[in-house]
Amino acid sequence: MTLALVLAAVLAVAAVAFVARPFLHEPAPRSDRLDELGEADRRRLELVEDRDRALAALKELEFDHRTGKVTDEDYRAQVGPLRRRAAEALKALEPRAEARHERITRAG
Amino acid sequence: MAALGRAALLLSFALVVYAVVAGGYAAWRKRRRLALSAQNALLAAFGTTLVAAIVLWSALARRDFSFVYVSEHISRALPTGYALSAFWGGQEGSLLLWLLILTGYSALAVFLNRRARDLVPWVVPVLGGVAVFFSFMLCFVSSPFATQAAPADGAGMQPSLQNPYMLAHPPMLYLGYVGLTIPFAFAMGALLSGRTDERWIVLTRRWTLAAWTFLGVGQLLGAHWAYVEIGWGGYYAWDPVENAAFMPWLAATAFLHSVMIQEKRGMLKVWNMVLVALAFCLSIFGTFLTRSGVINSIHSFSQSPLGGWFLGFIVIATVFSVGLIYLRLPLLKARTKLESLVSREATFLYNNLLLVAFCLTILWGVVYPLLTQALRGETRSVSKPYYNFFLHSFGLPLLLLMGIGPLVAWRRASLRSLGRMFVLPFVAAVVTGGVLLALGYGSSTPGLLAYTFSAFVAVSIVLEFVKGSRAAGSIFRLVSRNRRRYGGYLVHAAVLLFAIGVAGSSAYQTVRERGLQPGQSLQVAGYTLTYERLDSTQASNHTAIRSTIDVSRGGSHVTTLHPGKNTYPVEQTTSNEVSIYHDPRNIGDLFLIADQIDKNGTLYLKALVKPLVNLIWVAGFLFVFGALVAMWPDAVEQRRLAERYAPGAAVA
């Protein structure tokens, strides 16, 4: 019983020390604020996801065309809009476009 | 040492309460060090729960009957392997296993994703909340560390649990059940933080797949255990507790498919949140069914005080998730629309509707007897015909969709391209159906349809690999460039083998039974079974009676089988010990059950011939292989995602 209680006490002290570690390790940090996404970052992430989706869709279309799932006619009808979407997503991600968007957001 | 176990569990409880309170406050007020401290509390909770688990395991290994749990579940004569497996053989131990896996998974998920600093702080309180419930139950409602004056021997273990499959089946199921908490916690964390982009999906993709795989393998192991151990000749009885594991698996299957639509098209965000919450709530519901004793099943433990607590927790989890999804609806708007009802994404949608409908009909079958009992005091049961009706109604279209989906292009498919892609699978299906009808297999319409659809699916999967390999240059390049898709097709192939095995062994099985005196024979599906004699042997914890049956076919000896019974004096029970011959000719089994053995030596023998049944177990290996291929990290994709979510790129 005594051994069990000693072991339990050791376990408790170790757990408390581990939980308190961030405060013991950094008693006076320069910043204690959690990272969070700003509006511009959120917008950028949306654009990156759009870009990735558009590029993946193009890749899928090419592959489906090569494997015969998409006929030549369907391919021609779909590839244009998908390329445009991908180009728009890439363009929107250009630094200048991003800065412009940020300015518009701030002004609006 | 029980005191150490109790103290360790109390520490776990305190740590996870801290993770919820401090973690929630830190995420809300954006306190970095407090959030890290809450994460550490989750990590530490794993350590303290592990200590509690070691205490229980050690008590089981030492046969320390001063622990009530140990004396109720094992005896001195029980082999050590089974004694250790008693950890999950009882209610309190199972709850401890839940908490151990949950805190282990939580610690790992938090540690691996610690760089997602804007999402993980919100995930910690959700994970902690689930852990609070289980640790509370273990500390204050159902403790495995209750002690007593040690009796000379324990009550022993139920004989049906003394089987090697029981060493793996429950932990596998638990790894699956508990694993579904991780995607749930990240989904709820995403809703709480307002970060409803794809990151939570990216971070939990492998967790979901792993949990789903464990749940699938756990069920297959359970089915095999039932097949070889329970001694009734089947592997799935639509038992409520079996259904309890099947339902979250169906919901997770729907989620794994629909989440691809969100990743590829930015659609179904609300639906995915609903599915991930449904899978989690069903996993808790499954635990409730097993632990509460509300259902009379070979799997559930006796009546216990846990039912009300579990129901309360399920209600809280459901209200919390539905409320949160409702509050965040504006953030979950789809960015695109379904372009055509004839497209890959549309087939995914149909697959989802069928899976969820199947899941809900099973849920109704499980809940209906409980409701009639609670509301009207009537005892009702929902039996096999109900479930089989829905298995045929939803399972067969799902099987067919598994073949149609891969042949349809994303966004929209024209009739011309569909005609071109469908011609070979369609011909294969028609030929298969025709040949089976001609051979006289039309006796079972669901069986015939299952084989016809299976031919369609098999050819469509083969075509996918052949055409894809040609387009990519080689099969290796094809698979390595898109592991998720082709791993998924391998899993489809496993489901196909499984369906063929189930259809063959259920729709086309032969059953014969009769009483035999030594020297008499029974004819079944071409086999002659001759009863020769009875023998009795004494094992460490049971007496075994075995018959000797000579099996011959066309006058030639095939094998000798020994169905019989075991009598366990400590547990005061008798078990059927079946004997099986695996027939390579039809990938099936000759399955013998000694239904009754009279004192005068009369043996009531039941013989089942189950064609193709072994495909079910082979499917398990292919299922795991396919899941591993799908889970295997893709370096190119990892780099792309790392760039997408790098702190400098999107996160300030």
PDB file of N, CA, C and O in Angstrom, chain B residues 80-134:
ATOM      1  N   THR B  80      -2.361 -18.423 -19.453  1.00  0.00           N
ATOM      2  CA  THR B  80      -1.990 -17.016 -19.221  1.00  0.00           C
ATOM      3  C   THR B  80      -2.426 -16.080 -20.351  1.00  0.00           C
ATOM      4  O   THR B  80      -2.859 -14.955 -20.093  1.00  0.00           O
ATOM      5  N   GLY B  81      -2.308 -16.544 -21.600  1.00  0.00           N
ATOM      6  CA  GLY B  81      -2.713 -15.694 -22.736  1.00  0.00           C
ATOM      7  C   GLY B  81      -4.152 -15.240 -22.587  1.00  0.00           C
ATOM      8  O   GLY B  81      -4.479 -14.058 -22.759  1.00  0.00           O
ATOM      9  N   TYR B  82      -5.028 -16.170 -22.258  1.00  0.00           N
ATOM     10  CA  TYR B  82      -6.443 -15.825 -22.088  1.00  0.00           C
ATOM     11  C   TYR B  82      -6.654 -14.982 -20.834  1.00  0.00           C
ATOM     12  O   TYR B  82      -7.524 -14.113 -20.801  1.00  0.00           O
ATOM     13  N   ALA B  83      -5.854 -15.267 -19.800  1.00  0.00           N
ATOM     14  CA  ALA B  83      -5.977 -14.475 -18.571  1.00  0.00           C
ATOM     15  C   ALA B  83      -5.673 -13.003 -18.880  1.00  0.00           C
ATOM     16  O   ALA B  83      -6.373 -12.096 -18.418  1.00  0.00           O
ATOM     17  N   LEU B  84      -4.638 -12.766 -19.708  1.00  0.00           N
ATOM     18  CA  LEU B  84      -4.298 -11.381 -20.060  1.00  0.00           C
ATOM     19  C   LEU B  84      -5.387 -10.757 -20.930  1.00  0.00           C
ATOM     20  O   LEU B  84      -5.650  -9.558 -20.844  1.00  0.00           O
ATOM     21  N   SER B  85      -6.018 -11.604 -21.774  1.00  0.00           N
ATOM     22  CA  SER B  85      -7.068 -11.059 -22.657  1.00  0.00           C
ATOM     23  C   SER B  85      -8.339 -10.725 -21.875  1.00  0.00           C
ATOM     24  O   SER B  85      -9.237 -10.068 -22.407  1.00  0.00           O
ATOM     25  N   ALA B  86      -8.419 -11.182 -20.622  1.00  0.00           N
ATOM     26  CA  ALA B  86      -9.588 -10.826 -19.793  1.00  0.00           C
ATOM     27  C   ALA B  86      -9.622  -9.323 -19.530  1.00  0.00           C
ATOM     28  O   ALA B  86     -10.635  -8.793 -19.074  1.00  0.00           O
ATOM     29  N   PHE B  87      -8.523  -8.642 -19.835  1.00  0.00           N
ATOM     30  CA  PHE B  87      -8.486  -7.172 -19.730  1.00  0.00           C
ATOM     31  C   PHE B  87      -9.697  -6.576 -20.450  1.00  0.00           C
ATOM     32  O   PHE B  87     -10.317  -5.637 -19.975  1.00  0.00           O
ATOM     33  N   TRP B  88     -10.009  -7.124 -21.656  1.00  0.00           N
ATOM     34  CA  TRP B  88     -11.161  -6.596 -22.402  1.00  0.00           C
ATOM     35  C   TRP B  88     -12.330  -7.586 -22.389  1.00  0.00           C
ATOM     36  O   TRP B  88     -13.256  -7.470 -23.167  1.00  0.00           O
ATOM     37  N   GLY B  89     -12.255  -8.555 -21.506  1.00  0.00           N
ATOM     38  CA  GLY B  89     -13.334  -9.550 -21.430  1.00  0.00           C
ATOM     39  C   GLY B  89     -14.476  -9.091 -20.544  1.00  0.00           C
ATOM     40  O   GLY B  89     -15.548  -9.695 -20.549  1.00  0.00           O
ATOM     41  N   GLY B  90     -14.264  -8.052 -19.765  1.00  0.00           N
ATOM     42  CA  GLY B  90     -15.312  -7.574 -18.850  1.00  0.00           C
ATOM     43  C   GLY B  90     -15.562  -6.099 -19.053  1.00  0.00           C
ATOM     44  O   GLY B  90     -14.836  -5.413 -19.781  1.00  0.00           O
ATOM     45  N   GLN B  91     -16.587  -5.619 -18.386  1.00  0.00           N
ATOM     46  CA  GLN B  91     -17.043  -4.242 -18.579  1.00  0.00           C
ATOM     47  C   GLN B  91     -16.000  -3.193 -18.177  1.00  0.00           C
ATOM     48  O   GLN B  91     -15.647  -2.314 -18.969  1.00  0.00           O
ATOM     49  N   GLU B  92     -15.481  -3.323 -16.955  1.00  0.00           N
ATOM     50  CA  GLU B  92     -14.567  -2.296 -16.448  1.00  0.00           C
ATOM     51  C   GLU B  92     -13.267  -2.283 -17.246  1.00  0.00           C
ATOM     52  O   GLU B  92     -12.730  -1.220 -17.577  1.00  0.00           O
ATOM     53  N   GLY B  93     -12.768  -3.476 -17.579  1.00  0.00           N
ATOM     54  CA  GLY B  93     -11.537  -3.571 -18.360  1.00  0.00           C
ATOM     55  C   GLY B  93     -11.724  -2.988 -19.756  1.00  0.00           C
ATOM     56  O   GLY B  93     -10.837  -2.306 -20.284  1.00  0.00           O
ATOM     57  N   SER B  94     -12.893  -3.259 -20.347  1.00  0.00           N
ATOM     58  CA  SER B  94     -13.160  -2.718 -21.686  1.00  0.00           C
ATOM     59  C   SER B  94     -13.173  -1.200 -21.659  1.00  0.00           C
ATOM     60  O   SER B  94     -12.663  -0.551 -22.575  1.00  0.00           O
ATOM     61  N   LEU B  95     -13.768  -0.643 -20.604  1.00  0.00           N
ATOM     62  CA  LEU B  95     -13.784   0.825 -20.495  1.00  0.00           C
ATOM     63  C   LEU B  95     -12.363   1.361 -20.356  1.00  0.00           C
ATOM     64  O   LEU B  95     -12.011   2.396 -20.932  1.00  0.00           O
ATOM     65  N   LEU B  96     -11.546   0.622 -19.611  1.00  0.00           N
ATOM     66  CA  LEU B  96     -10.153   1.055 -19.441  1.00  0.00           C
ATOM     67  C   LEU B  96      -9.408   0.971 -20.781  1.00  0.00           C
ATOM     68  O   LEU B  96      -8.606   1.847 -21.109  1.00  0.00           O
ATOM     69  N   LEU B  97      -9.711  -0.071 -21.553  1.00  0.00           N
ATOM     70  CA  LEU B  97      -9.086  -0.182 -22.878  1.00  0.00           C
ATOM     71  C   LEU B  97      -9.508   0.999 -23.757  1.00  0.00           C
ATOM     72  O   LEU B  97      -8.688   1.570 -24.483  1.00  0.00           O
ATOM     73  N   TRP B  98     -10.788   1.369 -23.696  1.00  0.00           N
ATOM     74  CA  TRP B  98     -11.288   2.542 -24.444  1.00  0.00           C
ATOM     75  C   TRP B  98     -10.452   3.770 -24.098  1.00  0.00           C
ATOM     76  O   TRP B  98      -9.951   4.466 -24.962  1.00  0.00           O
ATOM     77  N   LEU B  99     -10.315   3.994 -22.771  1.00  0.00           N
ATOM     78  CA  LEU B  99      -9.603   5.194 -22.328  1.00  0.00           C
ATOM     79  C   LEU B  99      -8.124   5.134 -22.715  1.00  0.00           C
ATOM     80  O   LEU B  99      -7.544   6.140 -23.122  1.00  0.00           O
ATOM     81  N   LEU B 100      -7.547   3.937 -22.607  1.00  0.00           N
ATOM     82  CA  LEU B 100      -6.124   3.787 -22.950  1.00  0.00           C
ATOM     83  C   LEU B 100      -5.901   4.127 -24.430  1.00  0.00           C
ATOM     84  O   LEU B 100      -4.995   4.897 -24.772  1.00  0.00           O
ATOM     85  N   ILE B 101      -6.741   3.545 -25.292  1.00  0.00           N
ATOM     86  CA  ILE B 101      -6.580   3.808 -26.731  1.00  0.00           C
ATOM     87  C   ILE B 101      -6.897   5.270 -27.031  1.00  0.00           C
ATOM     88  O   ILE B 101      -6.196   5.925 -27.813  1.00  0.00           O
ATOM     89  N   LEU B 102      -7.943   5.790 -26.393  1.00  0.00           N
ATOM     90  CA  LEU B 102      -8.327   7.181 -26.659  1.00  0.00           C
ATOM     91  C   LEU B 102      -7.210   8.151 -26.273  1.00  0.00           C
ATOM     92  O   LEU B 102      -6.848   9.038 -27.055  1.00  0.00           O
ATOM     93  N   THR B 103      -6.643   7.967 -25.075  1.00  0.00           N
ATOM     94  CA  THR B 103      -5.591   8.903 -24.662  1.00  0.00           C
ATOM     95  C   THR B 103      -4.335   8.678 -25.514  1.00  0.00           C
ATOM     96  O   THR B 103      -3.635   9.637 -25.844  1.00  0.00           O
ATOM     97  N   GLY B 104      -4.088   7.430 -25.909  1.00  0.00           N
ATOM     98  CA  GLY B 104      -2.933   7.133 -26.771  1.00  0.00           C
ATOM     99  C   GLY B 104      -3.094   7.798 -28.127  1.00  0.00           C
ATOM    100  O   GLY B 104      -2.194   8.490 -28.622  1.00  0.00           O
ATOM    101  N   TYR B 105      -4.252   7.616 -28.736  1.00  0.00           N
ATOM    102  CA  TYR B 105      -4.533   8.246 -30.032  1.00  0.00           C
ATOM    103  C   TYR B 105      -4.464   9.772 -29.902  1.00  0.00           C
ATOM    104  O   TYR B 105      -3.908  10.447 -30.764  1.00  0.00           O
ATOM    105  N   SER B 106      -5.074  10.287 -28.832  1.00  0.00           N
ATOM    106  CA  SER B 106      -5.125  11.752 -28.663  1.00  0.00           C
ATOM    107  C   SER B 106      -3.712  12.312 -28.549  1.00  0.00           C
ATOM    108  O   SER B 106      -3.376  13.317 -29.192  1.00  0.00           O
ATOM    109  N   ALA B 107      -2.889  11.636 -27.731  1.00  0.00           N
ATOM    110  CA  ALA B 107      -1.514  12.098 -27.549  1.00  0.00           C
ATOM    111  C   ALA B 107      -0.780  12.093 -28.890  1.00  0.00           C
ATOM    112  O   ALA B 107      -0.092  13.061 -29.249  1.00  0.00           O
ATOM    113  N   LEU B 108      -0.960  11.015 -29.649  1.00  0.00           N
ATOM    114  CA  LEU B 108      -0.266  10.893 -30.936  1.00  0.00           C
ATOM    115  C   LEU B 108      -0.777  11.938 -31.931  1.00  0.00           C
ATOM    116  O   LEU B 108       0.014  12.596 -32.620  1.00  0.00           O
ATOM    117  N   ALA B 109      -2.100  12.100 -31.991  1.00  0.00           N
ATOM    118  CA  ALA B 109      -2.676  13.053 -32.956  1.00  0.00           C
ATOM    119  C   ALA B 109      -2.237  14.477 -32.623  1.00  0.00           C
ATOM    120  O   ALA B 109      -1.887  15.246 -33.516  1.00  0.00           O
ATOM    121  N   VAL B 110      -2.225  14.806 -31.333  1.00  0.00           N
ATOM    122  CA  VAL B 110      -1.831  16.153 -30.922  1.00  0.00           C
ATOM    123  C   VAL B 110      -0.336  16.358 -31.192  1.00  0.00           C
ATOM    124  O   VAL B 110       0.081  17.397 -31.706  1.00  0.00           O
ATOM    125  N   PHE B 111       0.462  15.351 -30.890  1.00  0.00           N
ATOM    126  CA  PHE B 111       1.901  15.474 -31.085  1.00  0.00           C
ATOM    127  C   PHE B 111       2.236  15.605 -32.582  1.00  0.00           C
ATOM    128  O   PHE B 111       3.006  16.482 -32.972  1.00  0.00           O
ATOM    129  N   LEU B 112       1.646  14.749 -33.417  1.00  0.00           N
ATOM    130  CA  LEU B 112       1.972  14.762 -34.848  1.00  0.00           C
ATOM    131  C   LEU B 112       1.499  16.043 -35.528  1.00  0.00           C
ATOM    132  O   LEU B 112       2.074  16.469 -36.523  1.00  0.00           O
ATOM    133  N   ASN B 113       0.420  16.628 -35.007  1.00  0.00           N
ATOM    134  CA  ASN B 113      -0.142  17.813 -35.662  1.00  0.00           C
ATOM    135  C   ASN B 113       0.111  19.085 -34.864  1.00  0.00           C
ATOM    136  O   ASN B 113      -0.625  20.061 -35.007  1.00  0.00           O
ATOM    137  N   ARG B 114       1.156  19.057 -34.029  1.00  0.00           N
ATOM    138  CA  ARG B 114       1.375  20.198 -33.132  1.00  0.00           C
ATOM    139  C   ARG B 114       1.658  21.490 -33.897  1.00  0.00           C
ATOM    140  O   ARG B 114       1.506  22.581 -33.359  1.00  0.00           O
ATOM    141  N   ARG B 115       2.057  21.375 -35.187  1.00  0.00           N
ATOM    142  CA  ARG B 115       2.357  22.599 -35.945  1.00  0.00           C
ATOM    143  C   ARG B 115       1.082  23.299 -36.436  1.00  0.00           C
ATOM    144  O   ARG B 115       1.133  24.439 -36.857  1.00  0.00           O
ATOM    145  N   ALA B 116      -0.031  22.572 -36.412  1.00  0.00           N
ATOM    146  CA  ALA B 116      -1.299  23.206 -36.819  1.00  0.00           C
ATOM    147  C   ALA B 116      -1.807  24.023 -35.641  1.00  0.00           C
ATOM    148  O   ALA B 116      -2.799  23.689 -35.000  1.00  0.00           O
ATOM    149  N   ARG B 117      -1.115  25.140 -35.374  1.00  0.00           N
ATOM    150  CA  ARG B 117      -1.326  25.855 -34.110  1.00  0.00           C
ATOM    151  C   ARG B 117      -2.649  26.603 -34.027  1.00  0.00           C
ATOM    152  O   ARG B 117      -3.044  27.067 -32.966  1.00  0.00           O
ATOM    153  N   ASP B 118      -3.295  26.766 -35.176  1.00  0.00           N
ATOM    154  CA  ASP B 118      -4.572  27.462 -35.116  1.00  0.00           C
ATOM    155  C   ASP B 118      -5.743  26.486 -35.018  1.00  0.00           C
ATOM    156  O   ASP B 118      -6.867  26.904 -34.797  1.00  0.00           O
ATOM    157  N   LEU B 119      -5.488  25.197 -35.212  1.00  0.00           N
ATOM    158  CA  LEU B 119      -6.578  24.217 -35.172  1.00  0.00           C
ATOM    159  C   LEU B 119      -6.495  23.306 -33.945  1.00  0.00           C
ATOM    160  O   LEU B 119      -7.502  23.082 -33.252  1.00  0.00           O
ATOM    161  N   VAL B 120      -5.273  22.802 -33.663  1.00  0.00           N
ATOM    162  CA  VAL B 120      -5.115  21.819 -32.582  1.00  0.00           C
ATOM    163  C   VAL B 120      -5.610  22.338 -31.219  1.00  0.00           C
ATOM    164  O   VAL B 120      -6.237  21.577 -30.478  1.00  0.00           O
ATOM    165  N   PRO B 121      -5.385  23.624 -30.857  1.00  0.00           N
ATOM    166  CA  PRO B 121      -5.905  24.076 -29.562  1.00  0.00           C
ATOM    167  C   PRO B 121      -7.411  23.861 -29.396  1.00  0.00           C
ATOM    168  O   PRO B 121      -7.896  23.655 -28.297  1.00  0.00           O
ATOM    169  N   TRP B 122      -8.164  23.890 -30.524  1.00  0.00           N
ATOM    170  CA  TRP B 122      -9.604  23.650 -30.440  1.00  0.00           C
ATOM    171  C   TRP B 122      -9.924  22.153 -30.403  1.00  0.00           C
ATOM    172  O   TRP B 122     -11.002  21.759 -29.962  1.00  0.00           O
ATOM    173  N   VAL B 123      -8.993  21.355 -30.924  1.00  0.00           N
ATOM    174  CA  VAL B 123      -9.218  19.904 -30.963  1.00  0.00           C
ATOM    175  C   VAL B 123      -9.026  19.312 -29.561  1.00  0.00           C
ATOM    176  O   VAL B 123      -9.745  18.392 -29.157  1.00  0.00           O
ATOM    177  N   VAL B 124      -8.059  19.887 -28.823  1.00  0.00           N
ATOM    178  CA  VAL B 124      -7.702  19.340 -27.499  1.00  0.00           C
ATOM    179  C   VAL B 124      -8.914  19.258 -26.557  1.00  0.00           C
ATOM    180  O   VAL B 124      -9.170  18.201 -25.969  1.00  0.00           O
ATOM    181  N   PRO B 125      -9.709  20.353 -26.397  1.00  0.00           N
ATOM    182  CA  PRO B 125     -10.856  20.217 -25.483  1.00  0.00           C
ATOM    183  C   PRO B 125     -11.883  19.187 -25.940  1.00  0.00           C
ATOM    184  O   PRO B 125     -12.544  18.570 -25.092  1.00  0.00           O
ATOM    185  N   VAL B 126     -12.016  18.995 -27.254  1.00  0.00           N
ATOM    186  CA  VAL B 126     -12.992  17.997 -27.730  1.00  0.00           C
ATOM    187  C   VAL B 126     -12.505  16.591 -27.360  1.00  0.00           C
ATOM    188  O   VAL B 126     -13.266  15.780 -26.807  1.00  0.00           O
ATOM    189  N   LEU B 127     -11.232  16.325 -27.650  1.00  0.00           N
ATOM    190  CA  LEU B 127     -10.666  15.017 -27.285  1.00  0.00           C
ATOM    191  C   LEU B 127     -10.753  14.823 -25.770  1.00  0.00           C
ATOM    192  O   LEU B 127     -11.117  13.748 -25.285  1.00  0.00           O
ATOM    193  N   GLY B 128     -10.412  15.899 -25.054  1.00  0.00           N
ATOM    194  CA  GLY B 128     -10.458  15.833 -23.591  1.00  0.00           C
ATOM    195  C   GLY B 128     -11.867  15.553 -23.096  1.00  0.00           C
ATOM    196  O   GLY B 128     -12.068  14.778 -22.151  1.00  0.00           O
ATOM    197  N   GLY B 129     -12.865  16.147 -23.760  1.00  0.00           N
ATOM    198  CA  GLY B 129     -14.256  15.957 -23.350  1.00  0.00           C
ATOM    199  C   GLY B 129     -14.672  14.487 -23.419  1.00  0.00           C
ATOM    200  O   GLY B 129     -15.323  13.970 -22.507  1.00  0.00           O
ATOM    201  N   VAL B 130     -14.264  13.826 -24.503  1.00  0.00           N
ATOM    202  CA  VAL B 130     -14.605  12.394 -24.642  1.00  0.00           C
ATOM    203  C   VAL B 130     -13.877  11.601 -23.545  1.00  0.00           C
ATOM    204  O   VAL B 130     -14.459  10.708 -22.910  1.00  0.00           O
ATOM    205  N   ALA B 131     -12.609  11.966 -23.322  1.00  0.00           N
ATOM    206  CA  ALA B 131     -11.820  11.245 -22.303  1.00  0.00           C
ATOM    207  C   ALA B 131     -12.378  11.490 -20.900  1.00  0.00           C
ATOM    208  O   ALA B 131     -12.323  10.592 -20.049  1.00  0.00           O
ATOM    209  N   VAL B 132     -12.929  12.696 -20.666  1.00  0.00           N
ATOM    210  CA  VAL B 132     -13.520  12.988 -19.348  1.00  0.00           C
ATOM    211  C   VAL B 132     -14.638  11.983 -19.069  1.00  0.00           C
ATOM    212  O   VAL B 132     -14.734  11.421 -17.974  1.00  0.00           O
ATOM    213  N   PHE B 133     -15.472  11.734 -20.076  1.00  0.00           N
ATOM    214  CA  PHE B 133     -16.588  10.810 -19.873  1.00  0.00           C
ATOM    215  C   PHE B 133     -16.075   9.425 -19.461  1.00  0.00           C
ATOM    216  O   PHE B 133     -16.521   8.850 -18.464  1.00  0.00           O
ATOM    217  N   PHE B 134     -15.111   8.901 -20.225  1.00  0.00           N
ATOM    218  CA  PHE B 134     -14.655   7.529 -19.942  1.00  0.00           C
ATOM    219  C   PHE B 134     -13.887   7.449 -18.617  1.00  0.00           C
ATOM    220  O   PHE B 134     -14.024   6.477 -17.876  1.00  0.00           O
TER     221      PHE B 134
END
